[in-house]
């Protein structure tokens, strides 16, 4: 600044310049005042107007001239000087188009800090310029003083007299058509607040932790903000991650979000919670909560008084639930209903499953070689549980040629389900070109359903033309598309004259389609093939687990039903391990069980002796089997029913479930050998042994009678109309891609759920919510 000592009005300005010297020195800027001699007529001292300006030099180059009335205090001096120095780093914009051009240039590359200040030279302007000096190489800073531009960016607040700062996440933006996400700074524009905001924006969106929340520390806690933990588990990691990211975007700048895996942290308290909250206050323990959706998480952070209230509500709900469970005998004791209700907010990826209606059903069946159809009811718990497995099957079979997965909601289309004679829910059928169909009657798990669909793609029985093909079939090499699926193969061998037996076997193959692969060989050299396995046609060759052993079985009875029963029986393991999945198959034999309970795998000697016993003559009389309590822990519950306390293991029992229910315990002092067991069985037969316990004769049945849903559907209330065949003039709306055909009516709960809403809006049922707001008793009364 050039001045003449006697010049009037220079003194106030000189004071501000001197006060600014220390602040500017931090940025490597020196402040120099030059007292001009009266006789100096140079460029800076000689002109009267020059004395009303301040000059900014870099070396001997003049960068900028400032009118002295623009430098009225320390803030204005620092703000204007830095603005001039950072002219290339801080873009000044006046229109929305200019701002969008900068955004588009930054997308996928770096982030933007957009600041609005009502006027330059203010304290807020200085704070923005000081932040730009520090962070200008990391983020693109953009400044405006245009209030209309602030409104154009979507700022709804009418007050434009105060400054605003938005962090624009352009680095994450990949679609040029979409604007960058913006996170507004909620605090006043000071250097400290801007620094804090930029630190928070640079932190990971979601932090993954695998330790006790009490020990976790993140940048959010260090900056005085709370940390929200979304509790996850291995099976639902992807959905939990999406939920955590959604919450993190909503709370950006207000709280941190961490994803905590239950599988990696041994805390009992995690089992009954789905969210935890850690505050930055010292000595305050982590709060574990059960919340319904992400709105509650956001409220929790924004309104601290809600934390205690939510905890009280949860405790009251748990007490109410316990009270109803203990006192209300009318509640249906249904674990499936409870599980479906607990996961009711979980979104299912239904895009790969075609929705069929009365209009589209028959045409859709003709378009694909095989159409798998799930008939279900959208209000029914088992249907909804199976629908979840079905979506996983669709994911496994994605891209499989000649297979289409579809679904029919029988609540919406009862007329169609009646025509198809579907009388129970859920039902799965596989239609071949819309003509013959096979019904699935196995377990509802993903693996079993997938296997059934893949096996049903193969013709049953498969006609084999050469001995080489037949041998390859028994080894599991043919057909090749089933090589990765564990299954047994049955080959029927017939002479060319055995037409009746062949026809019966073909019918049996159709019945077993999807459960077993069946092949048929009836060429001239069939006798040579059967002799190799020491049987004569008509005969069955049974190959277990990839053809390591092939068993020849003579066909004495030649009706299709007899063959089906025989094949199903022969496919049972000789000494099976009993699991929840296979127990029904062995119970259907209605024979006593000789069952060895073991805590882990059974010893080699016991296995060898039990196998000898199972293969011996008495095999037809009972089922010799074993149960691994480590793999099937429900076995502990079985033993507690048999005995007051669980005896030491291994433990061999004779249980006659179908006649008397008596349980006999093999003497623990005796070694488990074939001879000892046979001797013990003789004593049982002679009535010389006393049973350890006798099972109750009470029937296993539901505590309440079944609902007559079909009757209820017929008398449906008028305000919830069902889809029926369209009368003349009732034109259905066009079907939207991947969605149900829409009709002018109130959207049902299922329709709302299937539309999906915003991803991550709720906690999706991916973590346990044991204190569900909707009580089970209420659900049943509504049904």
XYZ file of C-alpha atoms in Angstrom:
783
model
C 0.000 0.000 0.000
C 1.409 3.376 -1.049
C 0.498 6.402 1.041
C 1.535 9.948 1.886
C 1.950 10.489 5.621
C -0.143 13.606 5.600
C -2.952 12.045 3.466
C -6.323 12.202 5.231
C -8.353 8.960 5.755
C -5.415 6.545 5.346
C -5.035 5.808 9.047
C -8.063 3.448 9.541
C -7.063 1.414 6.508
C -3.427 1.207 7.671
C -4.612 -0.207 10.983
C -6.569 -3.021 9.241
C -3.613 -3.794 6.961
C -1.270 -4.013 9.962
C -3.763 -6.269 11.793
C -3.900 -8.558 8.739
C -0.136 -8.961 8.549
C 0.073 -11.864 10.971
C -2.856 -13.777 9.366
C -1.420 -13.327 5.852
C 2.044 -14.382 6.979
C 0.628 -17.902 7.649
C 0.045 -18.174 3.880
C 3.509 -16.827 2.927
C 2.233 -13.324 2.135
C 4.148 -10.237 3.353
C 2.453 -6.894 4.066
C 4.445 -3.804 3.038
C 3.427 -0.159 3.398
C 5.343 2.470 1.409
C 5.434 6.112 2.562
C 5.606 8.163 -0.663
C 7.750 11.321 -0.646
C 5.788 14.381 -1.791
C 8.040 14.848 -4.847
C 7.606 11.195 -6.043
C 5.735 11.153 -9.362
C 6.155 7.413 -10.048
C 3.341 5.070 -11.140
C 2.271 4.134 -7.603
C 2.963 7.322 -5.641
C 2.489 10.040 -8.269
C -1.211 9.523 -9.034
C -3.820 10.552 -6.521
C -6.079 7.617 -7.426
C -3.242 5.138 -6.752
C -3.291 6.051 -3.095
C -6.814 4.614 -2.835
C -5.686 1.134 -3.880
C -3.687 -1.762 -2.490
C -1.540 -3.892 -4.786
C -0.749 -7.602 -4.717
C 2.601 -8.644 -6.220
C 4.259 -11.996 -6.848
C 7.910 -11.088 -7.152
C 7.950 -8.018 -9.319
C 4.729 -8.962 -11.165
C 1.514 -7.168 -10.309
C -1.278 -9.729 -9.801
C -4.217 -7.657 -8.625
C -5.282 -4.144 -7.550
C -7.798 -3.787 -4.668
C -9.877 -0.678 -3.931
C -9.194 0.207 -0.295
C -12.881 0.396 0.490
C -13.116 -3.380 -0.281
C -10.520 -4.098 2.418
C -12.447 -2.873 5.412
C -11.316 -5.374 8.048
C -9.038 -8.362 8.593
C -11.564 -10.833 7.158
C -11.987 -8.866 3.932
C -8.223 -8.443 3.513
C -7.500 -12.170 3.959
C -10.528 -13.285 1.890
C -9.803 -10.990 -1.085
C -6.050 -11.626 -1.142
C -6.509 -15.440 -1.051
C -9.302 -15.212 -3.651
C -6.899 -13.389 -5.969
C -4.064 -15.840 -5.342
C -6.284 -18.915 -5.808
C -8.025 -17.577 -8.881
C -7.308 -20.777 -10.875
C -8.120 -23.136 -7.972
C -11.449 -21.585 -6.891
C -14.001 -21.241 -9.705
C -16.534 -18.446 -9.414
C -19.915 -19.258 -11.035
C -23.034 -17.196 -11.672
C -25.389 -19.622 -13.467
C -26.635 -23.165 -12.953
C -25.270 -24.145 -16.389
C -21.730 -23.126 -15.315
C -22.065 -25.191 -12.138
C -23.334 -28.245 -14.055
C -20.458 -27.999 -16.563
C -17.945 -28.108 -13.707
C -19.843 -31.040 -12.103
C -19.851 -33.025 -15.358
C -16.126 -32.469 -15.844
C -15.437 -33.777 -12.318
C -17.672 -36.893 -12.400
C -15.710 -40.040 -11.743
C -12.553 -38.007 -11.014
C -12.797 -35.782 -7.932
C -15.249 -34.135 -5.537
C -16.475 -30.546 -5.399
C -16.978 -28.095 -2.527
C -19.682 -25.586 -3.482
C -20.004 -22.488 -1.278
C -22.508 -19.660 -1.330
C -21.651 -16.427 0.494
C -24.008 -13.427 0.432
C -21.030 -11.112 -0.211
C -17.270 -11.286 -0.694
C -14.958 -10.078 2.029
C -17.068 -11.551 4.844
C -15.879 -13.889 7.593
C -17.572 -16.823 5.780
C -15.805 -15.888 2.520
C -12.492 -15.840 4.393
C -13.233 -19.297 5.932
C -13.979 -20.764 2.479
C -10.788 -19.278 0.963
C -8.634 -20.506 3.853
C -10.127 -24.010 3.397
C -9.454 -23.791 -0.352
C -5.811 -22.879 0.373
C -5.460 -26.118 2.377
C -7.734 -28.515 0.424
C -7.657 -26.973 -3.071
C -5.415 -29.715 -4.441
C -7.769 -32.436 -3.135
C -11.225 -31.007 -4.009
C -12.462 -28.514 -6.586
C -13.773 -25.400 -4.791
C -16.596 -23.429 -6.414
C -17.896 -20.113 -5.073
C -20.966 -17.990 -5.793
C -22.686 -14.947 -4.358
C -25.813 -15.471 -6.491
C -28.848 -16.260 -4.319
C -30.820 -17.477 -7.360
C -28.140 -20.093 -8.077
C -28.381 -21.350 -4.489
C -32.134 -21.809 -4.971
C -31.587 -23.522 -8.341
C -29.396 -26.156 -6.669
C -32.432 -27.306 -4.665
C -31.905 -25.362 -1.449
C -35.415 -25.043 0.000
C -34.594 -22.593 2.793
C -35.969 -19.132 2.005
C -33.248 -17.398 3.994
C -30.344 -16.555 1.641
C -28.744 -14.053 4.005
C -26.524 -16.731 5.564
C -23.747 -18.654 3.843
C -24.072 -22.317 2.796
C -21.573 -25.038 1.958
C -22.347 -28.250 0.048
C -19.984 -31.166 -0.452
C -20.709 -32.700 -3.889
C -19.705 -36.390 -4.200
C -18.810 -36.272 -7.904
C -16.051 -38.882 -7.640
C -18.708 -41.566 -6.973
C -20.916 -40.404 -9.872
C -20.596 -42.595 -12.957
C -23.761 -41.571 -14.810
C -23.389 -38.205 -16.534
C -27.153 -37.787 -16.591
C -27.412 -37.895 -12.780
C -26.334 -34.949 -10.574
C -23.665 -35.500 -7.942
C -24.967 -36.395 -4.477
C -24.729 -33.365 -2.160
C -24.222 -33.225 1.589
C -24.915 -29.847 3.195
C -22.862 -28.641 6.130
C -25.256 -27.999 8.992
C -22.943 -25.767 11.042
C -22.017 -22.084 10.449
C -19.200 -21.477 7.937
C -16.073 -21.229 10.059
C -12.665 -22.603 9.166
C -12.877 -25.179 11.951
C -16.364 -26.375 10.905
C -15.376 -26.619 7.234
C -12.247 -28.603 8.151
C -14.387 -30.927 10.299
C -16.956 -31.374 7.503
C -14.299 -32.204 4.903
C -12.677 -34.719 7.273
C -16.068 -36.432 7.672
C -16.676 -36.446 3.912
C -13.281 -38.081 3.376
C -13.938 -40.887 5.898
C -15.166 -44.290 4.580
C -18.951 -44.291 4.045
C -19.297 -47.539 6.054
C -16.605 -48.925 8.318
C -16.481 -52.723 8.760
C -15.530 -53.752 12.290
C -14.936 -57.123 13.914
C -14.408 -56.268 17.583
C -16.339 -55.239 20.668
C -18.068 -51.889 19.904
C -16.748 -50.514 23.207
C -13.196 -50.700 21.752
C -14.003 -49.196 18.339
C -12.830 -45.656 17.570
C -13.416 -43.809 14.290
C -12.956 -40.265 12.982
C -16.635 -39.589 13.802
C -16.181 -40.333 17.504
C -12.951 -38.277 17.521
C -14.850 -35.315 16.057
C -17.642 -35.574 18.638
C -20.249 -37.448 16.570
C -22.043 -40.704 17.455
C -21.336 -44.023 15.718
C -24.217 -46.295 14.632
C -23.548 -50.044 14.323
C -25.709 -52.129 11.971
C -25.388 -55.698 13.262
C -24.840 -58.190 10.460
C -24.344 -61.886 9.874
C -22.590 -63.964 7.235
C -25.757 -65.229 5.511
C -27.191 -61.742 4.938
C -23.996 -59.728 4.492
C -24.881 -58.196 1.100
C -28.318 -56.970 2.221
C -26.888 -55.678 5.518
C -24.177 -53.815 3.617
C -26.799 -52.111 1.427
C -28.810 -51.168 4.520
C -25.713 -49.732 6.214
C -24.848 -47.684 3.110
C -28.376 -46.292 2.906
C -28.271 -45.253 6.577
C -24.768 -43.792 6.126
C -25.929 -41.521 3.286
C -28.830 -40.272 5.400
C -26.573 -39.555 8.392
C -23.545 -38.248 6.486
C -22.025 -35.428 8.506
C -24.227 -36.239 11.529
C -22.995 -39.694 12.575
C -20.739 -42.524 11.439
C -22.039 -45.948 10.398
C -20.246 -49.237 10.983
C -21.140 -52.791 9.921
C -20.493 -55.194 12.796
C -20.457 -58.944 12.095
C -22.110 -61.110 14.770
C -20.135 -64.098 13.484
C -16.847 -62.446 14.471
C -17.830 -60.969 17.841
C -18.826 -63.172 20.749
C -21.380 -60.974 22.529
C -24.646 -62.511 23.750
C -26.312 -59.103 23.728
C -26.011 -59.004 19.914
C -28.439 -61.898 19.519
C -31.479 -59.837 20.478
C -30.460 -56.533 18.849
C -30.001 -55.236 15.342
C -28.577 -51.748 15.999
C -26.054 -50.357 18.481
C -25.268 -46.706 19.257
C -21.986 -45.403 20.618
C -21.751 -41.756 21.669
C -18.498 -39.761 21.927
C -19.156 -39.067 25.640
C -16.670 -40.796 27.899
C -17.998 -43.424 30.273
C -21.335 -43.815 28.440
C -21.854 -47.510 27.542
C -22.869 -48.644 24.058
C -26.667 -48.868 23.719
C -28.067 -51.997 22.007
C -31.484 -51.569 20.408
C -34.090 -53.415 18.360
C -35.362 -51.067 15.647
C -37.975 -51.613 12.935
C -36.579 -49.548 10.066
C -33.974 -47.024 9.025
C -36.252 -44.072 9.836
C -35.950 -45.047 13.494
C -32.142 -45.121 13.188
C -32.114 -41.602 11.717
C -34.530 -40.318 14.394
C -32.295 -41.922 17.005
C -29.320 -39.805 15.892
C -31.190 -36.573 15.227
C -33.249 -36.680 18.440
C -31.182 -38.009 21.336
C -34.192 -38.009 23.656
C -35.631 -40.853 21.530
C -32.941 -43.342 22.613
C -34.380 -43.912 26.081
C -37.922 -43.899 24.705
C -37.138 -46.572 22.073
C -35.419 -48.724 24.697
C -38.464 -48.442 26.987
C -40.811 -49.304 24.089
C -38.716 -52.367 23.209
C -38.733 -53.588 26.800
C -42.502 -53.096 27.050
C -43.031 -54.936 23.754
C -40.878 -57.851 24.918
C -42.856 -58.036 28.170
C -46.165 -57.900 26.279
C -44.972 -60.615 23.878
C -43.866 -62.864 26.745
C -47.145 -62.284 28.585
C -49.243 -63.138 25.538
C -47.088 -66.149 24.757
C -47.532 -67.483 28.276
C -51.200 -66.603 28.862
C -53.022 -66.544 25.536
C -53.789 -70.121 24.554
C -55.406 -69.033 21.263
C -52.115 -68.066 19.646
C -51.065 -70.527 16.934
C -47.611 -71.875 17.799
C -46.124 -71.549 14.319
C -42.393 -70.988 13.857
C -42.787 -70.341 10.129
C -45.261 -67.505 10.772
C -42.893 -66.034 13.354
C -39.885 -66.236 11.013
C -41.752 -64.717 8.042
C -43.128 -61.941 10.224
C -39.666 -61.212 11.586
C -38.348 -60.831 8.033
C -41.422 -59.066 6.659
C -39.487 -55.996 5.516
C -36.869 -57.952 3.629
C -37.027 -57.233 -0.094
C -36.960 -60.308 -2.333
C -35.239 -60.097 -5.744
C -38.223 -61.263 -7.799
C -37.085 -59.835 -11.161
C -36.029 -63.230 -12.565
C -39.383 -64.896 -11.790
C -42.150 -64.303 -14.333
C -45.542 -63.316 -12.886
C -48.377 -65.272 -14.520
C -52.031 -64.265 -14.647
C -55.207 -65.832 -16.004
C -54.477 -64.198 -19.387
C -50.778 -65.076 -19.667
C -50.622 -68.519 -18.012
C -51.261 -70.853 -20.963
C -49.325 -68.830 -23.559
C -46.280 -68.607 -21.261
C -46.206 -72.403 -20.790
C -45.920 -72.926 -24.553
C -42.950 -70.588 -25.010
C -40.356 -72.630 -23.067
C -39.488 -76.325 -23.029
C -39.982 -76.472 -19.252
C -41.801 -73.952 -17.090
C -41.518 -74.222 -13.312
C -44.589 -72.670 -11.660
C -44.945 -71.832 -7.979
C -48.599 -71.575 -6.944
C -48.770 -69.655 -3.677
C -50.894 -67.316 -1.554
C -49.396 -63.948 -0.707
C -50.789 -63.921 2.863
C -49.694 -67.428 3.807
C -46.507 -67.887 5.821
C -45.198 -71.130 4.275
C -45.810 -69.690 0.790
C -43.719 -66.627 1.612
C -40.954 -68.765 3.115
C -40.878 -70.932 -0.031
C -40.911 -67.813 -2.221
C -37.598 -66.866 -0.600
C -36.071 -70.273 -1.515
C -37.552 -69.906 -4.993
C -35.729 -66.591 -5.592
C -32.455 -68.290 -4.618
C -33.211 -71.120 -7.079
C -33.828 -68.496 -9.793
C -30.413 -67.016 -9.046
C -28.727 -70.460 -9.254
C -30.421 -71.310 -12.578
C -29.922 -67.876 -14.153
C -29.043 -68.373 -17.824
C -30.042 -72.068 -17.923
C -31.449 -72.805 -21.375
C -34.971 -74.205 -21.675
C -36.069 -73.481 -18.079
C -38.421 -70.634 -17.096
C -39.302 -69.899 -13.459
C -42.757 -68.388 -12.913
C -45.265 -67.803 -10.116
C -49.032 -67.511 -9.697
C -50.540 -65.749 -6.697
C -53.682 -67.829 -6.064
C -55.103 -65.124 -3.806
C -55.228 -62.849 -6.863
C -56.148 -65.575 -9.385
C -58.313 -68.214 -7.591
C -60.099 -69.107 -10.849
C -56.831 -70.098 -12.520
C -55.684 -72.158 -9.528
C -59.074 -73.926 -9.394
C -58.814 -74.814 -13.104
C -55.318 -76.213 -12.500
C -56.692 -78.204 -9.517
C -54.234 -76.607 -7.087
C -55.765 -77.375 -3.698
C -52.877 -76.605 -1.343
C -50.300 -73.850 -0.952
C -47.500 -73.732 -1.845
C -47.403 -76.091 -4.849
C -44.605 -76.361 -7.412
C -45.155 -77.981 -10.790
C -42.916 -78.366 -13.830
C -44.844 -78.141 -17.112
C -43.408 -79.558 -20.340
C -44.573 -77.430 -23.297
C -47.789 -76.720 -21.413
C -48.889 -80.372 -21.514
C -47.873 -83.006 -18.948
C -46.619 -81.780 -15.607
C -44.670 -83.180 -12.655
C -45.415 -82.032 -9.111
C -42.651 -81.431 -6.591
C -43.174 -83.173 -3.247
C -39.759 -82.837 -1.611
C -38.162 -80.497 0.928
C -38.546 -76.755 0.299
C -34.830 -75.913 0.549
C -32.938 -74.196 -2.290
C -30.601 -77.138 -2.916
C -33.418 -79.708 -3.122
C -35.555 -77.521 -5.417
C -32.631 -76.796 -7.757
C -31.711 -80.489 -7.962
C -35.334 -81.447 -8.717
C -35.607 -78.894 -11.547
C -32.293 -79.972 -13.117
C -33.070 -83.710 -12.873
C -36.518 -83.193 -14.371
C -34.921 -81.712 -17.526
C -33.704 -85.174 -18.469
C -36.122 -87.570 -20.174
C -37.315 -90.242 -17.759
C -36.532 -92.895 -18.632
C -33.653 -91.979 -20.936
C -33.414 -94.439 -23.828
C -29.821 -95.613 -24.305
C -28.670 -96.990 -27.656
C -25.319 -98.714 -26.946
C -23.632 -100.583 -24.109
C -21.034 -97.768 -23.963
C -23.804 -95.228 -23.358
C -25.353 -97.478 -20.704
C -21.992 -97.889 -18.907
C -21.366 -94.106 -19.084
C -24.848 -93.517 -17.694
C -24.124 -95.790 -14.707
C -20.839 -93.933 -14.079
C -22.739 -90.616 -13.942
C -21.124 -89.255 -17.128
C -24.326 -89.207 -19.159
C -26.199 -86.914 -19.518
C -23.333 -84.427 -19.090
C -25.453 -81.539 -17.719
C -26.082 -83.521 -14.522
C -22.443 -84.372 -13.790
C -22.222 -81.725 -11.038
C -25.399 -82.937 -9.270
C -25.158 -85.737 -6.701
C -27.799 -88.311 -7.634
C -28.395 -92.024 -7.995
C -29.021 -93.574 -11.430
C -31.380 -96.467 -12.152
C -31.029 -98.425 -15.393
C -33.787 -100.795 -16.504
C -32.537 -103.663 -18.684
C -35.089 -105.500 -20.829
C -35.083 -107.855 -23.776
C -36.811 -106.629 -26.936
C -39.828 -108.879 -26.277
C -40.606 -107.525 -22.773
C -43.075 -104.841 -23.872
C -45.303 -104.927 -20.772
C -42.396 -104.555 -18.332
C -40.872 -101.770 -20.449
C -44.126 -99.809 -20.495
C -44.486 -100.169 -16.726
C -40.886 -98.980 -16.260
C -41.526 -95.961 -18.510
C -44.529 -95.026 -16.381
C -42.456 -95.460 -13.196
C -39.764 -93.222 -14.723
C -42.355 -90.491 -15.335
C -43.530 -90.703 -11.711
C -39.945 -90.495 -10.396
C -38.936 -87.668 -12.765
C -37.041 -84.972 -10.890
C -36.201 -87.251 -7.943
C -34.242 -90.014 -9.674
C -32.681 -90.336 -13.132
C -33.872 -93.461 -14.901
C -32.449 -94.994 -18.063
C -33.630 -97.877 -20.191
C -31.677 -100.362 -22.327
C -33.508 -102.913 -24.498
C -31.180 -103.602 -27.412
C -30.304 -107.074 -28.681
C -27.216 -107.307 -26.461
C -29.159 -106.439 -23.242
C -28.507 -109.971 -21.937
C -24.727 -109.386 -22.064
C -25.077 -106.180 -20.018
C -27.291 -107.790 -17.359
C -25.016 -110.865 -17.054
C -22.078 -108.582 -16.250
C -23.951 -107.618 -13.077
C -25.232 -111.168 -12.445
C -28.948 -110.617 -13.136
C -31.317 -111.592 -15.933
C -33.755 -109.269 -17.740
C -36.057 -107.787 -16.682
C -33.716 -106.226 -14.109
C -32.651 -102.945 -12.548
C -29.047 -101.761 -12.273
C -28.690 -99.255 -9.440
C -25.627 -96.960 -9.385
C -25.027 -94.950 -6.233
C -22.807 -91.835 -6.013
C -21.159 -91.671 -9.415
C -21.130 -95.356 -10.252
C -18.536 -96.468 -7.703
C -20.789 -99.451 -7.001
C -23.470 -100.922 -9.260
C -26.055 -103.272 -7.775
C -28.143 -105.651 -9.874
C -31.755 -106.236 -8.768
C -34.168 -108.690 -10.422
C -37.614 -107.318 -11.326
C -40.190 -109.745 -10.004
C -43.261 -107.475 -9.965
C -44.044 -105.638 -13.165
C -46.638 -102.966 -12.308
C -45.506 -99.323 -12.428
C -46.473 -98.617 -8.777
C -44.604 -101.706 -7.561
C -41.508 -100.558 -9.498
C -41.747 -97.056 -7.981
C -41.977 -98.501 -4.446
C -39.121 -100.895 -5.136
C -36.833 -98.207 -6.603
C -37.553 -95.812 -3.728
C -36.783 -98.528 -1.193
C -33.588 -99.651 -2.925
C -32.337 -96.050 -3.086
C -32.433 -95.761 0.706
C -29.003 -96.070 2.332
C -28.213 -99.365 4.027
C -26.941 -97.680 7.220
C -28.105 -94.068 6.893
C -27.226 -91.028 8.947
C -30.579 -89.620 10.064
C -31.070 -85.897 9.415
C -34.074 -83.587 9.569
C -34.270 -83.794 5.766
C -34.258 -87.570 5.301
C -36.142 -88.710 8.445
C -39.604 -88.700 6.725
C -38.385 -91.203 4.095
C -37.393 -93.710 6.785
C -40.480 -93.080 8.939
C -42.651 -94.002 5.925
C -41.292 -97.557 6.135
C -43.192 -97.901 9.467
C -40.461 -100.104 10.933
C -38.702 -99.961 14.326
C -35.453 -97.924 14.470
C -32.169 -99.314 15.734
C -30.445 -95.964 16.108
C -26.938 -95.107 17.298
C -26.648 -91.604 18.795
C -23.132 -90.195 18.513
C -21.434 -86.920 19.463
C -19.659 -86.518 16.114
C -18.643 -89.159 13.568
C -18.997 -92.756 14.762
C -15.905 -94.872 15.289
C -14.620 -97.185 12.562
C -15.368 -100.338 14.589
C -18.969 -99.345 15.453
C -19.568 -98.310 11.827
C -18.248 -101.644 10.525
C -20.332 -103.718 12.959
C -23.544 -101.745 12.364
C -23.068 -102.014 8.585
C -22.682 -105.802 8.861
C -25.868 -105.924 10.915
C -27.755 -103.701 8.434
C -26.729 -105.908 5.492
C -27.710 -109.108 7.274
C -30.954 -111.094 7.161
C -32.902 -108.998 9.688
C -32.596 -105.898 7.469
C -36.212 -106.221 6.368
C -37.387 -106.080 9.988
C -35.971 -102.706 11.159
C -34.065 -99.561 10.111
C -30.450 -99.556 11.322
C -29.249 -95.940 11.370
C -27.226 -93.337 13.299
C -27.566 -89.688 14.286
C -24.703 -87.181 14.616
C -25.662 -84.768 17.391
C -23.058 -82.240 16.243
C -24.591 -82.046 12.773
C -28.216 -82.553 13.906
C -28.439 -80.987 17.400
C -32.224 -81.524 17.532
C -31.202 -85.054 18.559
C -30.512 -83.719 22.072
C -34.194 -82.820 22.332
C -35.108 -86.351 21.234
C -32.903 -87.886 23.929
C -34.411 -85.591 26.574
C -37.832 -86.983 25.662
C -36.491 -90.544 25.999
C -34.530 -89.969 29.224
C -34.632 -87.509 32.121
C -30.954 -86.672 31.533
C -28.918 -87.305 28.395
C -26.850 -90.521 28.923
C -23.190 -90.801 27.897
C -22.541 -91.274 24.171
C -22.330 -93.260 21.904
C -25.751 -94.679 22.747
C -27.614 -97.461 20.882
C -31.415 -97.517 21.166
C -34.289 -99.590 19.835
C -37.336 -97.368 19.262
C -40.639 -98.714 18.014
C -42.525 -95.540 17.066
C -45.319 -97.369 15.261
C -46.210 -100.016 17.842
C -46.256 -99.156 21.544
C -43.615 -96.411 21.452
C -41.220 -98.346 23.693
C -37.560 -97.243 23.933
C -34.927 -99.859 24.857
C -31.328 -98.946 25.694
C -28.495 -101.242 24.658
C -26.433 -102.166 27.779
C -23.620 -99.600 28.083
C -21.206 -102.219 29.496
C -21.398 -104.270 26.280
C -19.345 -103.584 23.159
C -21.293 -102.608 20.044
C -20.746 -105.688 17.861
C -23.037 -107.533 15.461
C -23.228 -110.630 17.724
C -23.965 -108.637 20.911
C -26.677 -106.598 19.175
C -28.357 -109.680 17.653
C -28.315 -111.410 21.068
C -29.854 -108.278 22.652
C -32.554 -108.103 19.940
C -33.499 -111.733 20.657
C -34.041 -110.797 24.326
C -36.231 -107.871 23.269
C -38.281 -110.187 21.068
C -38.716 -112.629 23.960
C -39.846 -109.814 26.297
C -36.866 -110.238 28.646
C -35.786 -106.543 28.572
C -37.479 -103.644 30.379
C -38.022 -100.482 28.305
C -36.147 -97.355 29.450
C -39.191 -95.249 28.600
C -42.473 -95.397 26.702
C -43.501 -92.576 24.385
C -46.886 -90.900 24.745
C -49.639 -92.051 22.410
C -50.721 -88.448 21.893
C -51.013 -87.468 18.227
C -48.665 -84.860 16.772
C -51.030 -82.225 15.443
C -51.438 -78.425 15.414
C -52.828 -76.884 18.617
C -55.681 -75.325 16.612
C -57.811 -76.614 13.717
C -56.769 -75.529 10.223
C -58.364 -72.447 8.683
C -60.709 -73.084 5.748
C -59.078 -70.507 3.501
C -60.999 -71.458 0.348
C -64.278 -70.774 2.152
C -62.924 -67.423 3.293
C -61.872 -66.573 -0.267
C -65.400 -67.241 -1.529
C -66.873 -64.818 1.009
C -64.168 -62.194 0.561
C -65.112 -58.697 1.672
C -66.238 -56.455 -1.224
C -63.552 -53.809 -0.684
C -60.807 -56.373 -1.433
C -61.917 -57.699 -4.843
C -60.239 -60.785 -6.224
C -58.962 -61.118 -9.776
C -61.440 -63.197 -11.756
C -61.972 -63.806 -15.434
C -62.446 -60.435 -17.136
C -65.943 -59.753 -18.351
C -66.526 -57.893 -21.550
C -65.332 -54.323 -21.175
C -62.977 -55.143 -18.262
C -59.740 -54.593 -20.137
C -56.706 -55.443 -18.047
C -53.909 -52.908 -17.848
C -50.714 -53.842 -19.735
C -48.239 -55.916 -17.781
C -45.225 -53.965 -16.622
C -41.822 -55.613 -17.034
C -41.209 -58.017 -14.159
C -44.364 -56.978 -12.302
C -47.924 -58.177 -11.793
C -50.669 -57.130 -14.185
C -52.242 -54.125 -12.523
C -55.967 -53.606 -12.128
C -57.738 -50.494 -10.841
C -57.836 -51.324 -7.153
C -56.111 -50.511 -3.924
C -52.601 -52.007 -3.965
C -52.358 -55.058 -1.763
C -49.634 -55.452 0.812
C -47.826 -57.807 -1.523
C -48.027 -55.372 -4.448
C -46.480 -52.665 -2.310
C -43.744 -55.034 -1.199
C -42.988 -56.161 -4.737
C -42.641 -52.612 -6.023
C -39.618 -52.536 -3.800
C -39.511 -48.871 -2.794
C -36.195 -47.194 -2.180
C -33.439 -49.775 -1.667
C -32.347 -49.979 1.938
C -35.280 -48.015 3.384
C -35.880 -50.619 6.084
C -33.733 -52.996 8.052
C -34.970 -55.739 5.712
C -35.210 -58.515 8.284
C -31.582 -59.331 7.605
C -30.833 -59.210 11.308
C -33.091 -60.628 14.052
C -35.883 -58.349 15.250
C -37.315 -60.304 18.134
C -39.502 -57.471 19.388
C -41.581 -57.069 16.230
C -44.264 -54.431 16.737
C -47.006 -56.564 15.183
C -48.047 -59.237 17.654
C -48.496 -62.815 16.502
C -51.924 -63.082 18.131
C -53.163 -60.136 16.125
C -51.915 -61.674 12.889
C -53.907 -64.858 13.481
C -57.078 -63.022 14.418
C -56.817 -61.097 11.151
C -56.481 -64.330 9.202
